[in-house]
XYZ file of C-alpha atoms in Angstrom:
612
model
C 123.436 -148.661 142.755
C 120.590 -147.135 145.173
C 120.919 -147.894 148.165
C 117.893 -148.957 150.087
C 114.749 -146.756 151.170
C 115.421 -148.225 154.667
C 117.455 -150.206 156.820
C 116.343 -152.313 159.571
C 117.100 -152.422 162.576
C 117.045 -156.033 164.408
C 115.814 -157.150 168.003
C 115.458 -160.389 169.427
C 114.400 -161.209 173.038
C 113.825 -164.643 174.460
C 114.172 -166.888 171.007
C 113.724 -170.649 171.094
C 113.245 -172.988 168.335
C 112.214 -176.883 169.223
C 112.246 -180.018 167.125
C 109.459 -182.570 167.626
C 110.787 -186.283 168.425
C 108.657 -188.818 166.897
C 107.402 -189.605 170.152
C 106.139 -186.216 170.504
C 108.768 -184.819 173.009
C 110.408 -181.536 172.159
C 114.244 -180.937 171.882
C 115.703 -177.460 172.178
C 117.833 -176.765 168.687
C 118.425 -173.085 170.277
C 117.523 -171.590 173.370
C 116.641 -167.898 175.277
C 118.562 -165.925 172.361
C 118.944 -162.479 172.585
C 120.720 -159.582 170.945
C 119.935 -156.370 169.202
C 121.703 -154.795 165.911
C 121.437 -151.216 164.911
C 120.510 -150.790 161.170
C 122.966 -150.604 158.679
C 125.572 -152.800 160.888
C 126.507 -156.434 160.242
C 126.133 -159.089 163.115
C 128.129 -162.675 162.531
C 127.078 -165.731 164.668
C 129.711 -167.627 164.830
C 130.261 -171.664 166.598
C 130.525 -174.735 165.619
C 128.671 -176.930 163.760
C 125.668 -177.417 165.821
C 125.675 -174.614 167.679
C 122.391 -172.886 166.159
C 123.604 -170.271 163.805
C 121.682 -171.255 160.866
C 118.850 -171.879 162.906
C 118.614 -168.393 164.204
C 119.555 -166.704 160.817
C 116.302 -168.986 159.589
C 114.274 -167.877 162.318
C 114.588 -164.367 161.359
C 112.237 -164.668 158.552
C 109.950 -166.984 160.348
C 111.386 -170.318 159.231
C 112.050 -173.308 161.071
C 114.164 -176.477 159.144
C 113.212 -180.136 160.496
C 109.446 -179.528 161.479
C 110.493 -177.249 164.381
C 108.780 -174.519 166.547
C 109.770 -170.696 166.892
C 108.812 -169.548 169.614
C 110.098 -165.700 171.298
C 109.158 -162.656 173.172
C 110.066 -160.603 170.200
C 111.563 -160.792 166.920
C 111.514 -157.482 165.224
C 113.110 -156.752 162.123
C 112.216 -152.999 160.897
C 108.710 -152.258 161.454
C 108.094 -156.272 161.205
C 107.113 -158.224 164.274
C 108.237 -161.838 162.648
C 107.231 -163.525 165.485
C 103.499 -162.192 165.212
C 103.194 -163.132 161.745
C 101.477 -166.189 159.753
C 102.946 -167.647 157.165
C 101.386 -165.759 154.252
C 102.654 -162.203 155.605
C 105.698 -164.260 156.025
C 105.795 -164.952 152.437
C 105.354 -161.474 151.264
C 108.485 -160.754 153.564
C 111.227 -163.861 151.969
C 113.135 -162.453 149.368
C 111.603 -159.283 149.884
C 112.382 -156.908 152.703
C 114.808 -160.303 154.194
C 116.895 -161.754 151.727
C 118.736 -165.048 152.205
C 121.885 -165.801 150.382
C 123.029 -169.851 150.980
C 125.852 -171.563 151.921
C 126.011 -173.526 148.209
C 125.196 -171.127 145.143
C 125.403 -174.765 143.339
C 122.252 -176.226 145.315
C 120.233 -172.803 145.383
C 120.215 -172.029 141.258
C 117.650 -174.392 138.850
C 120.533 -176.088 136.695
C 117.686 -175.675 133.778
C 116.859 -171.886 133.774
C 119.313 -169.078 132.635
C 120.510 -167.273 135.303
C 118.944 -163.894 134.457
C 115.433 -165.177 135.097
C 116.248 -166.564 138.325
C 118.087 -163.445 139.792
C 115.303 -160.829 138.565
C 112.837 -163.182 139.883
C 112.099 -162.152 143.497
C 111.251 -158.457 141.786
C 108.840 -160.094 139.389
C 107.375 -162.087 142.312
C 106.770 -159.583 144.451
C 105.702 -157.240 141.707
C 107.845 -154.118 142.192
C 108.994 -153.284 138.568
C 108.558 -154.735 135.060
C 110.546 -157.618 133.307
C 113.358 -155.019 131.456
C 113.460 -152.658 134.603
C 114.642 -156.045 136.416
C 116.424 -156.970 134.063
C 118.435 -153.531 133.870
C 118.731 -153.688 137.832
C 120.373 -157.173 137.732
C 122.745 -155.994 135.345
C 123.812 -152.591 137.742
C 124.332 -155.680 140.218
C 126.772 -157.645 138.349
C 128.811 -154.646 137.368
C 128.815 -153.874 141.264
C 129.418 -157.576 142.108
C 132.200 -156.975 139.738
C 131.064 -160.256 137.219
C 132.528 -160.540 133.538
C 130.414 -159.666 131.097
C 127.598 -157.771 133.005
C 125.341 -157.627 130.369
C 125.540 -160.759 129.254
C 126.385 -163.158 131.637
C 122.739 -163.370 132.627
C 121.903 -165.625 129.083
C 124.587 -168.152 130.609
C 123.991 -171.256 132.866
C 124.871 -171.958 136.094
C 126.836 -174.787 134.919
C 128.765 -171.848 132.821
C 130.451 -169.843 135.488
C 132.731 -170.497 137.855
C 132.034 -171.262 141.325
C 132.848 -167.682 142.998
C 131.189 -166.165 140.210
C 127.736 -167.871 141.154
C 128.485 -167.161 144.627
C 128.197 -163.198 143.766
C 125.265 -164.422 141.721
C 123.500 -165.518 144.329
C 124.328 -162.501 146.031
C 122.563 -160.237 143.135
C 119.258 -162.287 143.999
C 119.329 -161.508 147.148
C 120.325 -158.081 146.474
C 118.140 -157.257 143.892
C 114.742 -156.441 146.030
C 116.369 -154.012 148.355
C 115.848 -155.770 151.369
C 116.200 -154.251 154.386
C 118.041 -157.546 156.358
C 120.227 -159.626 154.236
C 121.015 -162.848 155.946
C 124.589 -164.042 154.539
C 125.025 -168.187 155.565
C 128.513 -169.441 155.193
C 128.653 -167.579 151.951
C 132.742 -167.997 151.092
C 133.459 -171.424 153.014
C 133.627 -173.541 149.903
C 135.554 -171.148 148.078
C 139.470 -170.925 147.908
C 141.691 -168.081 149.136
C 141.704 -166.009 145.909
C 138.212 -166.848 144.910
C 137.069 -165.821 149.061
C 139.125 -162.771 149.171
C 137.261 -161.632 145.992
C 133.748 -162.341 146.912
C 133.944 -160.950 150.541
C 135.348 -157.523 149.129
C 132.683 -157.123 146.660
C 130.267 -158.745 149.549
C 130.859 -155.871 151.618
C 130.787 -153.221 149.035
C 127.368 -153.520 147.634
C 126.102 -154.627 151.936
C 127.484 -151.092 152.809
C 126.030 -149.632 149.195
C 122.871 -151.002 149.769
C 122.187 -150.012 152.794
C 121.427 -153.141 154.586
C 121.628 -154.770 157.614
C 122.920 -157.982 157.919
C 123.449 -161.204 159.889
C 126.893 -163.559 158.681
C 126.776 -166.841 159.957
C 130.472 -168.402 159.648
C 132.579 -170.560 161.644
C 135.902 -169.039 160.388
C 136.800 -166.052 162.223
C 139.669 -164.562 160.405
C 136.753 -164.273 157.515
C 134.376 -162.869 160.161
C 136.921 -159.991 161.621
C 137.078 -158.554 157.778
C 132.728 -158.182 157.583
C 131.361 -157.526 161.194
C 130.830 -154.667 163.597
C 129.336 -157.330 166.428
C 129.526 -160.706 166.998
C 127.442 -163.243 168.733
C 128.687 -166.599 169.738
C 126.952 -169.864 170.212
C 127.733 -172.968 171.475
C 125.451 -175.791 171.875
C 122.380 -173.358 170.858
C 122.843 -171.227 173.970
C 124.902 -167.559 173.627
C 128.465 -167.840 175.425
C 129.401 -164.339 174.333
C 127.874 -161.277 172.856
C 129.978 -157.782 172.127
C 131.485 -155.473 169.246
C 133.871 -157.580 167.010
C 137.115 -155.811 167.669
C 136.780 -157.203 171.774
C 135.827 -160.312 171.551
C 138.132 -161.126 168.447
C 140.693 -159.041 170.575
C 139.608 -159.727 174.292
C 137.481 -162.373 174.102
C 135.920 -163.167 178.298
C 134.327 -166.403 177.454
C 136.427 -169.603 177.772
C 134.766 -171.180 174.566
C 135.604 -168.267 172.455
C 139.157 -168.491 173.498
C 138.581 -171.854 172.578
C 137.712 -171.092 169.209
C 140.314 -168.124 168.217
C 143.199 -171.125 169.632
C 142.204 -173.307 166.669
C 141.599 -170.943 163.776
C 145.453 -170.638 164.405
C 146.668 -174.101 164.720
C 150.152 -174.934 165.584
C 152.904 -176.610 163.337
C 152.850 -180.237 163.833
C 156.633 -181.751 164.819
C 158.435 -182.945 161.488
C 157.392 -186.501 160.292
C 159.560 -189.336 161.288
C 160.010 -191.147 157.883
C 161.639 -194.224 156.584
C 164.441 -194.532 154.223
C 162.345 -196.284 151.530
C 160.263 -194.565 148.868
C 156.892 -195.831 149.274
C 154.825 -193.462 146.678
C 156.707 -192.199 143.310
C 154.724 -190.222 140.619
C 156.649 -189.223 137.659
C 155.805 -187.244 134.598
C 151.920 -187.553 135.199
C 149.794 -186.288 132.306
C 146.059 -186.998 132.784
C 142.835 -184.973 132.357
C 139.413 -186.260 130.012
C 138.143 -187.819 126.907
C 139.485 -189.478 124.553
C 143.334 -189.849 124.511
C 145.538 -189.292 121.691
C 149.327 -189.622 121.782
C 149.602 -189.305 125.252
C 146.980 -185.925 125.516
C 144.007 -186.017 126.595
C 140.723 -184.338 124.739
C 140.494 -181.969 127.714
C 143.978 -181.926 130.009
C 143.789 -181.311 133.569
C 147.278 -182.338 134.718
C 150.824 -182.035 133.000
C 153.829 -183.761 134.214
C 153.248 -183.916 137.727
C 156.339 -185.258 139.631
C 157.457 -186.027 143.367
C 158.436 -188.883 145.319
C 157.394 -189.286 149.303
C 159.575 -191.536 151.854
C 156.490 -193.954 154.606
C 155.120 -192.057 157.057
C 155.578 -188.326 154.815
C 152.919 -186.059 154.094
C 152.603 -184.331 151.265
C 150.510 -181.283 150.996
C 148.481 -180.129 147.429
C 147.318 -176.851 147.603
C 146.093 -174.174 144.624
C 142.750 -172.762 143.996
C 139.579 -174.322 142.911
C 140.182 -176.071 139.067
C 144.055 -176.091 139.910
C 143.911 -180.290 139.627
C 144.304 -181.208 143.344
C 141.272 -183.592 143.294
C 142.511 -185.170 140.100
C 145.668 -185.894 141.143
C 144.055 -188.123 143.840
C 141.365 -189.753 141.008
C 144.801 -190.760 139.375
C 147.230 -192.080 142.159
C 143.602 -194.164 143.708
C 143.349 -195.501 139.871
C 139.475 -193.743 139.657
C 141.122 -191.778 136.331
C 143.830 -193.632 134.407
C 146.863 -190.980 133.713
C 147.165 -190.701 129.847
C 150.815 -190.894 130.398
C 153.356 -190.798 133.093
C 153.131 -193.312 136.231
C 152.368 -194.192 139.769
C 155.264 -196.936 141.923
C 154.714 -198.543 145.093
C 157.724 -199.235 146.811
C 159.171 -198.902 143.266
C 156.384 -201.352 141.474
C 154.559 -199.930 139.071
C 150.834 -199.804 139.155
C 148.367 -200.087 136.395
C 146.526 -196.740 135.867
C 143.276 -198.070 136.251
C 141.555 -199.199 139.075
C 140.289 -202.209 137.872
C 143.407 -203.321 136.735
C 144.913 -203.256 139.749
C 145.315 -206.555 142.226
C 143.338 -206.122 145.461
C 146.890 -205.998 147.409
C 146.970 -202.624 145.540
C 144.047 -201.203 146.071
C 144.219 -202.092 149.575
C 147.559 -200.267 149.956
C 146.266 -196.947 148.567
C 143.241 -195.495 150.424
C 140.868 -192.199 149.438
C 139.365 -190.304 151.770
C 136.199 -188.518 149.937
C 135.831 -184.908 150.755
C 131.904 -185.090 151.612
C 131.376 -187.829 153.968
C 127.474 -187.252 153.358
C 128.117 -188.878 149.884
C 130.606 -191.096 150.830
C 128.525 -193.348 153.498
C 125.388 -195.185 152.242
C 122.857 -193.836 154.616
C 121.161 -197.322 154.183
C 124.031 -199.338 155.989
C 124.977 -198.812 159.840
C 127.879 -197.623 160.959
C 128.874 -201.296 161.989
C 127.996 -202.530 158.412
C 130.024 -199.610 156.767
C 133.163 -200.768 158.597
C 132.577 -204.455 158.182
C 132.719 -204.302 154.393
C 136.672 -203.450 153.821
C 137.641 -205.866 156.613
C 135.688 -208.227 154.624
C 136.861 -207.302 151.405
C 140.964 -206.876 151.774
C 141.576 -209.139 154.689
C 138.419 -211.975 155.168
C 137.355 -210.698 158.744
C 134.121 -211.357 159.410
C 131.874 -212.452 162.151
C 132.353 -211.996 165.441
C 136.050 -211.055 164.786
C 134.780 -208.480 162.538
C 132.471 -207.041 165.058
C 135.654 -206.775 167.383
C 137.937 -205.171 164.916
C 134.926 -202.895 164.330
C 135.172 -201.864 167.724
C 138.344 -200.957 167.894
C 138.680 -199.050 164.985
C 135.658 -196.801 166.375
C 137.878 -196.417 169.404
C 140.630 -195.602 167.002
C 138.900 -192.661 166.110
C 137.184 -191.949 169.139
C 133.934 -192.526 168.888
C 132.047 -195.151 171.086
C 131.194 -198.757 170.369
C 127.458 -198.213 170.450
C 127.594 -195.931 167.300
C 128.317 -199.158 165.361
C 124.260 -199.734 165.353
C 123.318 -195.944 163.946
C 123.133 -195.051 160.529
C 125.372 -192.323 158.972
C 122.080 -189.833 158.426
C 122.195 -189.640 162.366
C 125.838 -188.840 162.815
C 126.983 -184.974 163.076
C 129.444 -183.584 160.252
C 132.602 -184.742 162.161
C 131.353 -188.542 163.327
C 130.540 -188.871 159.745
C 133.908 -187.827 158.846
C 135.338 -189.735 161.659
C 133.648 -193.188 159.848
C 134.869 -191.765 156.669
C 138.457 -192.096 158.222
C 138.091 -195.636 159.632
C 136.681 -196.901 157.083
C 139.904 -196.086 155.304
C 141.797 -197.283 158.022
C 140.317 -201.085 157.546
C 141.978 -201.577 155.489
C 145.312 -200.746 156.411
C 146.788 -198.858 153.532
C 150.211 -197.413 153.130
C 148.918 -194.197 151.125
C 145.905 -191.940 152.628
C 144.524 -189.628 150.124
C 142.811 -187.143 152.048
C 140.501 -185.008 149.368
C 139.137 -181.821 151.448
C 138.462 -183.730 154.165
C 137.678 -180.683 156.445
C 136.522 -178.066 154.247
C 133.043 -178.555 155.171
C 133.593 -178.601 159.115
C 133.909 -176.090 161.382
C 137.385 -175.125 162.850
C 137.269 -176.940 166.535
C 136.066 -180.215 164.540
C 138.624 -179.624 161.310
C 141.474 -179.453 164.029
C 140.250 -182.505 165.840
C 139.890 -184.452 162.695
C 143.603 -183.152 161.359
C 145.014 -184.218 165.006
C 143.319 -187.784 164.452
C 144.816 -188.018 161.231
C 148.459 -187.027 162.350
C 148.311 -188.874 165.369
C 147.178 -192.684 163.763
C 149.599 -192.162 160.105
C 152.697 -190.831 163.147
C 151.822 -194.215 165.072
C 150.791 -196.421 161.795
C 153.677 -195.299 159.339
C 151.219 -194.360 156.429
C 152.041 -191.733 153.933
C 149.823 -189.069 153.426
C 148.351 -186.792 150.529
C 146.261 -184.205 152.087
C 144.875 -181.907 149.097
C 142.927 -178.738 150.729
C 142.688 -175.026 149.598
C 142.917 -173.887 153.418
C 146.571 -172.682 153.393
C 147.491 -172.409 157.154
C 146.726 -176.517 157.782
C 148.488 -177.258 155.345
C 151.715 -174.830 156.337
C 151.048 -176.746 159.553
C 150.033 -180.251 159.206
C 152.386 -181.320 156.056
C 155.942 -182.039 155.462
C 156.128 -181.063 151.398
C 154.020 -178.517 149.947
C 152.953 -179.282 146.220
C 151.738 -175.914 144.445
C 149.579 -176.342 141.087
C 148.033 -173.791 139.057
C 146.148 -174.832 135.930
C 147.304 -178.660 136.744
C 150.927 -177.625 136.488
C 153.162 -177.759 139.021
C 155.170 -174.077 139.634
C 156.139 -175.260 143.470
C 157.694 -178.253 145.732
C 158.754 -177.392 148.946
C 159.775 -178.372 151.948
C 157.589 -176.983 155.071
C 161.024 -175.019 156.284
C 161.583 -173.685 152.355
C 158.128 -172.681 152.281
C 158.041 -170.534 155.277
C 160.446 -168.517 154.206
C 161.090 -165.337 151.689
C 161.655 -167.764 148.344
C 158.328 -168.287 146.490
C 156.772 -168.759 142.828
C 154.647 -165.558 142.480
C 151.626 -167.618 142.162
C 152.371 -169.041 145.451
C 152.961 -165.488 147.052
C 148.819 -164.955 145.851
C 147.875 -167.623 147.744
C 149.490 -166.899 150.992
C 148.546 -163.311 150.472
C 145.520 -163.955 149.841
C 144.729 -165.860 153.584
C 142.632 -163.728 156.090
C 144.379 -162.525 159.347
C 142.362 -162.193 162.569
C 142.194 -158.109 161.708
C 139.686 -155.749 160.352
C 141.960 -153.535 158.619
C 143.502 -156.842 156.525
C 140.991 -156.788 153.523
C 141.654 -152.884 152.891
C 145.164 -153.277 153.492
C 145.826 -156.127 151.286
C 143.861 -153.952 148.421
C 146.213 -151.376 148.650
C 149.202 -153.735 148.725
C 147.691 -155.658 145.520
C 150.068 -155.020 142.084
C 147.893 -155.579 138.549
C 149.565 -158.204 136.654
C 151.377 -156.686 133.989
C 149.556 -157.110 130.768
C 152.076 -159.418 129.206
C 150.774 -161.874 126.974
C 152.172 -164.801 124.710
C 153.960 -163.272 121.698
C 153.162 -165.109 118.461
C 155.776 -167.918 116.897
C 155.955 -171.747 117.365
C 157.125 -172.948 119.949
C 157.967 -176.733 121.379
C 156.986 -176.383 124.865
C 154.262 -173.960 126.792
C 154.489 -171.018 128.723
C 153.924 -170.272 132.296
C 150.227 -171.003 132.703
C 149.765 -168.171 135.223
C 151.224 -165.456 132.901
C 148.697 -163.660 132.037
C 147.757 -162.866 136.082
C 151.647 -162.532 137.194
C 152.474 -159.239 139.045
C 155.917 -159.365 137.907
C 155.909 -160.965 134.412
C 158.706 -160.292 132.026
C 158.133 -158.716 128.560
C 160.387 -160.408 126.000
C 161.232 -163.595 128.524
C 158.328 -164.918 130.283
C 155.841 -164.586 127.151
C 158.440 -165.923 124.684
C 160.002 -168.843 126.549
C 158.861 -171.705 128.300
C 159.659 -171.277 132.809
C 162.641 -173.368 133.343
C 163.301 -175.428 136.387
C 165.220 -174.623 139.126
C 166.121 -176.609 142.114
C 167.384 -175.709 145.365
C 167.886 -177.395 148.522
C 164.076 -178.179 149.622
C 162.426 -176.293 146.571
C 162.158 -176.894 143.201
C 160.387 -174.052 141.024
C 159.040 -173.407 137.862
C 160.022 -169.295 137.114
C 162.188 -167.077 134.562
C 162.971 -165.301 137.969
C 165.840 -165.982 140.473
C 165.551 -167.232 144.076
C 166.447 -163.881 145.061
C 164.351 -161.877 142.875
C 161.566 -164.335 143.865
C 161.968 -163.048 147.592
C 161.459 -159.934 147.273
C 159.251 -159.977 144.752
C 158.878 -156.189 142.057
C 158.036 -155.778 138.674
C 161.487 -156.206 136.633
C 162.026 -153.702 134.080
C 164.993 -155.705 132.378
C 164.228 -159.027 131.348
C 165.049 -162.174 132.808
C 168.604 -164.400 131.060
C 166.779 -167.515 129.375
């Protein structure tokens, strides 16, 4: 891969960008921002939601969201004044000499075209090469991005590849034109541990092939220490701090960023105090899609999913993206009826389908959605939202409704006059705040929380998980909470459930799970978490051990093999691919391995294999 003919250096002096009210008054988004970046070095802004990040990274190739208004002393990319241009220089500049890769990779690629013809098609558009010498570029690109199948993956759909892989997609469109500034916009926070660890290494190998400059906008810092040489933080769309990564990650001065470094490392929450009764029991859960035959779905998801939580216990589901965490939720809310195996209130079974299910027991098992955006009808006020479950499980309406309404926003903390807005002009974490009392209506005994902060920003995510301890500590409600962010979950749950493939390999307690003891798929996860240092991402490369090339040897068998054998570091030739993993249980773990407890701490490849 070339790199490119130039990189840019980057200057900004004295940026604002204004909305326009619809009364014609102006509202600063960001104000008097200022920094400079040598080329060839990457920049993050980093802050919370809110804070302007976006916004600048837009304004840096002349583009304002929401109607606004650039205005600045200078913005000089290269040999570009972007502030001095119109828009049709501008366009000859987007995708060119800036690229922009998005936040979503899902929402950016046409669902209809192959994915070849949208990745060459900045070169095509600004005319710098011919159809096949795109075409050939893209495909150096994949093999750099390291994508299966580089030369043909580009006749596939978007819809056809996994979600990290049409991350580093996106990332080859961008790429592809050489620019000079690549702007990089929350690029890994959708993705889980393993999926992020792979798509910010190959991120910064083809940045630091290429050439480039660039600008990272991110809220997580531990993901931020691992790509930038300075950082820039914002709060409230004013700069608080501005420096070389390694102090302010290190030393920070400001207050805010101290702020901000304290919650991307929360703190264990104290043990849950729970009841003697069993209030939620799944046992031997088997569900996925399609038509059902003898118990098996046409496409399984989930296989014999087990565990059993006391009131007021929370029970964390963890594994990467595909693993089954959301459908385990579908099934114990009734959205996707198991095709075998059951769900027990208090001991009583429950029908596996929604609809069959008495309103008593719906009302008793709650789901909170992941995306609050989708969740809220942006038609109905916030008042109206809330109104509907008190209605619905418990016949409050009226003025008693409008009271309870009111106290439920003060539940959450959010004031009483809210009630009148609509959920289109709430912030992420209000929205997800109304997502949570609306749950909270209607007083259930089982909150499913479904990713509930994966698209917030730390300070807000650890506001939102302290609201959530705090009301199911003083209501007695048992929790699910089903993330792929590793460290809230180490520190917000009681049980840790591990699934790979839909099957479970891990059950832990919190005090188990800190320790030495764990399934080697579970070791990859925890591994695979970013620490707040630079040298982590090249460090945990060189620490990394190939799985072992062991695959399933031929012959029938009754029951199925470890799912994650063919990725498992320490895999056992004539064991592991021949037999099924048994089960072995342990005070505060049960696990699914060929391997001992002891082997499992310290964890090597085994060149004697494992007793059946």
């Amino acid at each position: 891969m070339s790199p490119a003919a130039k990189a840019a250096s980057v200057d900004v002096r004295g940026l604002s960008v204004h909305a326009v009210r619809a009364d014609g008054s102006s509202k600063a988004i960001v104000e008097d921002i200022s920094f400079s970046l040598p080329p060839g070095e990457v920049l993050a802004l980093i802050g919370e939601s809110g804070s302007g990040k976006t916004t600048i990274a837009l304004a840096m190739m002349g583009f304002s969201r929401f109607g606004g208004t650039i205005s600045a002393e200078e913005i000089r990319v290269g040999d570009m004044r972007i502030d001095q241009m119109d828009e049709h220089a501008l366009t000859g500049v987007r995708g060119h000499r800036i690229a922009y890769i998005a936040q979503s990779a899902a929402a950016a690629f046409n669902p209809s075209r192959p994915i070849m013809a949208q990745v060459i098609e900045p070169l095509l558009v600004h005319g710098q090469c011919s159809r096949k010498a795109a075409e050939a570029k893209a495909i150096t690109l994949f093999r750099a991005l390291a994508l299966p199948e580089p030369e043909t993956i580009g006749s596939r759909y978007p819809h056809q590849v996994s979600g990290g892989q049409l991350q580093r997609l996106m990332a080859a469109m961008a790429l592809i034109s050489d620019p000079e500034l690549v702007i990089l916009d929350e690029p890994t926070t959708a993705l889980d541990v393993t999926t992020q660890v792979e798509v910010l290494r190959t991120f910064k190998s083809v940045i630091a092939q290429s050439g480039a400059t660039a600008i990272y906008v991110s809220h997580d810092l531990a993901v931020v220490a691992q790509v930038a040489d300075r950082i820039v933080v914002l709060k409230d769309g004013r700069m608080c701090e501005d420096g070389r990564a390694g102090q302010i990650l290190e030393a920070p001065a400001n207050g805010y960023t101290r702020a901000l470094l304290s919650a991307a490392r929360p703190a264990a929450r104290p043990a849950s105090q729970t009841a003697a009764e069993n209030v939620l029991t799944v046992s031997g859960i088997h569900a996925g899609y399609g038509r059902v035959t003898d118990g098996v779905p046409a496409i399984p998801v989930l296989t014999n999913i087990d565990f059993t939580l006391k009131r007021g216990a929370t029970l964390g589901v963890i594994g990467e993206s595909g693993s089954g965490k959301s459908t385990l939720a579908r099934v114990i809310a009734g959205l996707l009826p198991a095709a075998r195996g059951e769900v027990r209130l208090e001991g009583e079974r429950i029908a596996p389908r929604m609809e069959d299910r008495s309103r008593e027991q719906l009302r008793r098992i709650q789901l909170v959605f992941q995306n609050a955006d989708t969740a809220l009808n942006p038609a109905q006020t916030v008042g109206q939202i809330l109104a509907r479950p008190l209605a619905f499980y418990h016949g409050i309406k009226g003025a008693q409704a409008h009271a309870r309404v009111a106290e439920l926003l003060d539940m959450i903390r959010l004031p009483a006059s809210i009630m009148d807005r609509r959920s289109n002009e709430l912030s992420g974490g209000q929205k997800q705040r109304v997502n949570l009392a609306r749950a909270f209506a209607a007083q259930p005994d089982v909150l499913l929380c479904d990713e509930v902060t994966s698209a917030l920003d730390t300070v807000v995510g650890a506001a939102i998980l302290d609201l959530i301890d705090e009301l199911r500590r003083e209501l007695g409600i048992t929790t699910v909470f089903i993330s792929h962010d590793i460290t809230t979950v180490r520190a917000f749950c009681d049980q840790m459930l591990v699934l790979y493939a839909g099957t479970p390999v891990e059950l832990s307690t919190r005090e188990t799970f800190a320790g030495a003891v764990r399934h080697p798929y579970t070791r990859l996860l925890v591994d695979s978490v970013p620490e707040m240092d630079p040298e982590w991402l090249a460090q945990r490369a060189a620490a990394e051990r190939p799985a072992l090339a062991v695959s399933p040897s031929s012959g029938p068998r009754s029951q199925p093999l470890c799912r994650f054998l063919a990725r498992c570091p320490v895999a056992v030739a004539g064991t592991c691919d021949v037999l099924p993993p048994p089960v072995q249980e342990t005070a505060g773990q049960r696990l699914m391995c060929h391997h001992t407890t002891a082997q499992l701490a310290a964890p090597a490849p085994l060149s004697e294999p494992v007793a059946p």
